[in-house]
Amino acid sequence: MIFKKSLPLLIATSLTASLNAHAQSSDLMPSLYGKANVTAVLNDYEIGDSSGELESNASRIGLKGEVPLSDALKVVYQAEYQVNPGEEVYHHFGLSQRNSYIGLEGGFGTVVVGRNDTPAKLMQNGIDLFNDLNGDIRTLFVSEVRPNDEIHYTSPTVSGFTLMHASIIDGQDSLRERASKSTSTALTYGQGNYLFGIAMDNNLTGHDSFRFMSRYRSGGLQLGFMYESAQTSKGENDGIFVSASYKMDKLVLKAQTGAADQKKAGAVQSTIGADYNLDADSKVFAFVTSTSADNPTVDNQQYGVGFEYNF
């Protein structure tokens, strides 16, 4: 039991030591990075008592870097773990794996192998303004997946177009069958202030889906839209999502709303909030999220204030 709990830390320590040894010999040091995002929230439920708590919102720490193999080819790697400052230290050290991979980058694009966000998830490109909070788009849509055993390809951007494709190599079938069984593909096109994208998931964590997104940016204004149609064990369901933000110096005002039946029947979620940037790496923020569904036990108003620091 002690060995199992210690294994993630032992792997991370060994990886760090190995990378440092190579870095010292070649003068290439991996970058240590992370984010702490903590909120104090009050949940006001339609049915039941109100409750307050302190939450860590996908706080993380990681190592990433690259090692040139030639003028046209390099190794890229990343090991990232989510941490919970409020979790008991002996519970798996409070760690859970996020995007962690190794691969190659060159003129052909980038190919990585490991655990990574799918192309469909990555395609939202910042239109989810309350990512990692209770108002995250993942509470409505199913195509927000980070699978293990993923081979992920990202093409170079050509005339504004970028292609991403991922195959999840998992199961008991042959390698060829597994590579074609569970896939995610996305194509984006960016031109000037506009970005458009389409994506499809095939047999991924029990769903097939199609999503379309658009984003407009001009000055401090950003507008976003997403439509998703998904086939799950509950049947075929559609969902829509819109967001808007406006930046004024250090203050960012933002709002988003979405409706979908994919995770909860009749689910509607809306969030308004504001960020105040203290500097390039830290901010304070406040938000209100309203959630409702056909099941009244889901109905909730969440009020929150928080602090985020990136390094």
Short mmCIF file of C-alpha atoms in Angstrom, two decimals, residues 120-257:
data_model
loop_
_atom_site.label_atom_id
_atom_site.label_comp_id
_atom_site.label_asym_id
_atom_site.label_seq_id
_atom_site.Cartn_x
_atom_site.Cartn_y
_atom_site.Cartn_z
CA ALA A 120 -12.40 18.20 -29.74
CA LYS A 121 -11.66 19.53 -26.27
CA LEU A 122 -8.73 21.69 -27.39
CA MET A 123 -10.78 23.18 -30.21
CA GLN A 124 -12.80 25.42 -27.87
CA ASN A 125 -9.78 27.77 -27.85
CA GLY A 126 -10.61 29.92 -24.85
CA ILE A 127 -14.34 30.53 -25.37
CA ASP A 128 -15.01 28.78 -22.04
CA LEU A 129 -14.40 31.83 -19.85
CA PHE A 130 -14.90 30.01 -16.54
CA ASN A 131 -12.72 26.99 -17.27
CA ASP A 132 -12.03 24.75 -14.24
CA LEU A 133 -14.77 26.45 -12.18
CA ASN A 134 -18.31 25.21 -11.53
CA GLY A 135 -19.43 26.98 -14.72
CA ASP A 136 -16.98 25.01 -16.88
CA ILE A 137 -18.40 23.85 -20.21
CA ARG A 138 -17.63 20.26 -19.17
CA THR A 139 -20.70 20.33 -16.89
CA LEU A 140 -22.88 20.53 -20.04
CA PHE A 141 -21.03 18.83 -22.93
CA VAL A 142 -19.51 15.34 -23.19
CA SER A 143 -16.63 16.14 -25.57
CA GLU A 144 -14.36 17.39 -22.79
CA VAL A 145 -12.08 14.37 -22.51
CA ARG A 146 -8.46 13.73 -21.51
CA PRO A 147 -7.82 10.02 -22.20
CA ASN A 148 -4.85 7.80 -21.49
CA ASP A 149 -2.97 5.88 -24.20
CA GLU A 150 -3.42 8.62 -26.79
CA ILE A 151 -1.43 9.22 -29.98
CA HIS A 152 -2.01 12.89 -30.80
CA TYR A 153 -1.01 14.67 -34.02
CA THR A 154 -1.11 18.44 -34.63
CA SER A 155 -0.32 19.72 -38.12
CA PRO A 156 1.52 22.91 -38.99
CA THR A 157 -0.80 25.84 -39.67
CA VAL A 158 -1.17 26.26 -43.44
CA SER A 159 -3.15 29.21 -44.85
CA GLY A 160 -4.96 29.52 -41.53
CA PHE A 161 -5.92 25.82 -41.28
CA THR A 162 -4.75 23.53 -38.45
CA LEU A 163 -5.60 19.82 -38.22
CA MET A 164 -5.53 17.73 -35.05
CA HIS A 165 -6.18 13.98 -34.81
CA ALA A 166 -5.96 11.58 -31.88
CA SER A 167 -6.30 7.81 -31.65
CA ILE A 168 -6.75 6.13 -28.29
CA ILE A 169 -4.81 2.85 -28.22
CA ASP A 170 -6.71 0.89 -25.59
CA GLY A 171 -8.50 -2.43 -25.38
CA GLN A 172 -7.92 -6.03 -26.45
CA ASP A 173 -8.07 -5.69 -30.25
CA SER A 174 -5.13 -5.44 -32.62
CA LEU A 175 -3.15 -2.20 -32.74
CA ARG A 176 -4.67 -1.26 -36.10
CA GLU A 177 -8.22 -1.93 -34.87
CA ARG A 178 -7.67 -0.04 -31.64
CA ALA A 179 -6.20 2.99 -33.45
CA SER A 180 -9.35 3.35 -35.55
CA LYS A 181 -11.93 2.48 -32.88
CA SER A 182 -11.72 5.53 -30.60
CA THR A 183 -10.72 8.76 -32.32
CA SER A 184 -11.06 12.52 -32.06
CA THR A 185 -10.45 14.90 -34.98
CA ALA A 186 -10.63 18.68 -35.23
CA LEU A 187 -10.02 21.24 -37.97
CA THR A 188 -9.72 24.96 -37.20
CA TYR A 189 -9.44 27.97 -39.48
CA GLY A 190 -8.25 31.35 -38.29
CA GLN A 191 -8.28 34.55 -40.30
CA GLY A 192 -7.89 38.03 -38.84
CA ASN A 193 -10.23 38.47 -35.87
CA TYR A 194 -12.12 35.24 -36.57
CA LEU A 195 -11.59 31.60 -35.64
CA PHE A 196 -13.83 28.69 -36.70
CA GLY A 197 -13.59 25.00 -35.92
CA ILE A 198 -15.31 21.65 -36.34
CA ALA A 199 -14.58 18.43 -34.46
CA MET A 200 -15.80 14.84 -34.25
CA ASP A 201 -15.38 12.21 -31.54
CA ASN A 202 -15.88 8.56 -32.49
CA ASN A 203 -16.57 5.93 -29.81
CA LEU A 204 -14.83 8.01 -27.17
CA THR A 205 -15.71 7.28 -23.52
CA GLY A 206 -19.10 6.01 -24.64
CA HIS A 207 -20.08 8.81 -27.00
CA ASP A 208 -20.01 9.96 -30.61
CA SER A 209 -20.18 13.71 -31.09
CA PHE A 210 -19.91 16.61 -33.49
CA ARG A 211 -19.12 20.17 -32.42
CA PHE A 212 -18.78 23.50 -34.15
CA MET A 213 -17.25 26.63 -32.64
CA SER A 214 -16.63 30.21 -33.65
CA ARG A 215 -14.75 33.02 -31.93
CA TYR A 216 -14.41 36.72 -32.65
CA ARG A 217 -11.81 39.02 -31.07
CA SER A 218 -11.39 42.75 -31.56
CA GLY A 219 -9.58 45.01 -29.12
CA GLY A 220 -10.74 44.02 -25.65
CA LEU A 221 -13.87 42.23 -26.92
CA GLN A 222 -14.24 38.46 -27.33
CA LEU A 223 -17.39 36.61 -28.45
CA GLY A 224 -17.69 32.83 -28.56
CA PHE A 225 -20.23 30.26 -29.75
CA MET A 226 -20.37 26.46 -29.69
CA TYR A 227 -22.87 23.86 -30.86
CA GLU A 228 -22.52 20.19 -29.97
CA SER A 229 -24.55 17.14 -30.98
CA ALA A 230 -23.78 13.92 -29.11
CA GLN A 231 -24.95 10.32 -29.21
CA THR A 232 -24.71 8.66 -25.78
CA SER A 233 -26.45 5.89 -23.88
CA LYS A 234 -29.18 8.46 -23.17
CA GLY A 235 -29.82 8.97 -26.88
CA GLU A 236 -28.99 11.86 -29.20
CA ASN A 237 -28.89 15.30 -27.59
CA ASP A 238 -27.90 18.77 -28.74
CA GLY A 239 -26.41 21.65 -26.82
CA ILE A 240 -25.48 25.29 -27.41
CA PHE A 241 -23.12 27.64 -25.62
CA VAL A 242 -22.33 31.35 -25.96
CA SER A 243 -19.85 33.60 -24.15
CA ALA A 244 -18.68 37.21 -24.14
CA SER A 245 -15.89 39.10 -22.39
CA TYR A 246 -14.55 42.64 -22.44
CA LYS A 247 -11.13 43.73 -21.16
CA MET A 248 -10.59 47.23 -19.81
CA ASP A 249 -7.01 47.71 -18.65
CA LYS A 250 -6.67 45.30 -15.67
CA LEU A 251 -10.39 44.50 -15.42
CA VAL A 252 -12.10 41.76 -17.46
CA LEU A 253 -15.90 41.48 -17.44
CA LYS A 254 -17.27 38.16 -18.68
CA ALA A 255 -20.44 36.10 -19.02
CA GLN A 256 -21.48 32.80 -20.57
CA THR A 257 -24.52 30.56 -20.78
#
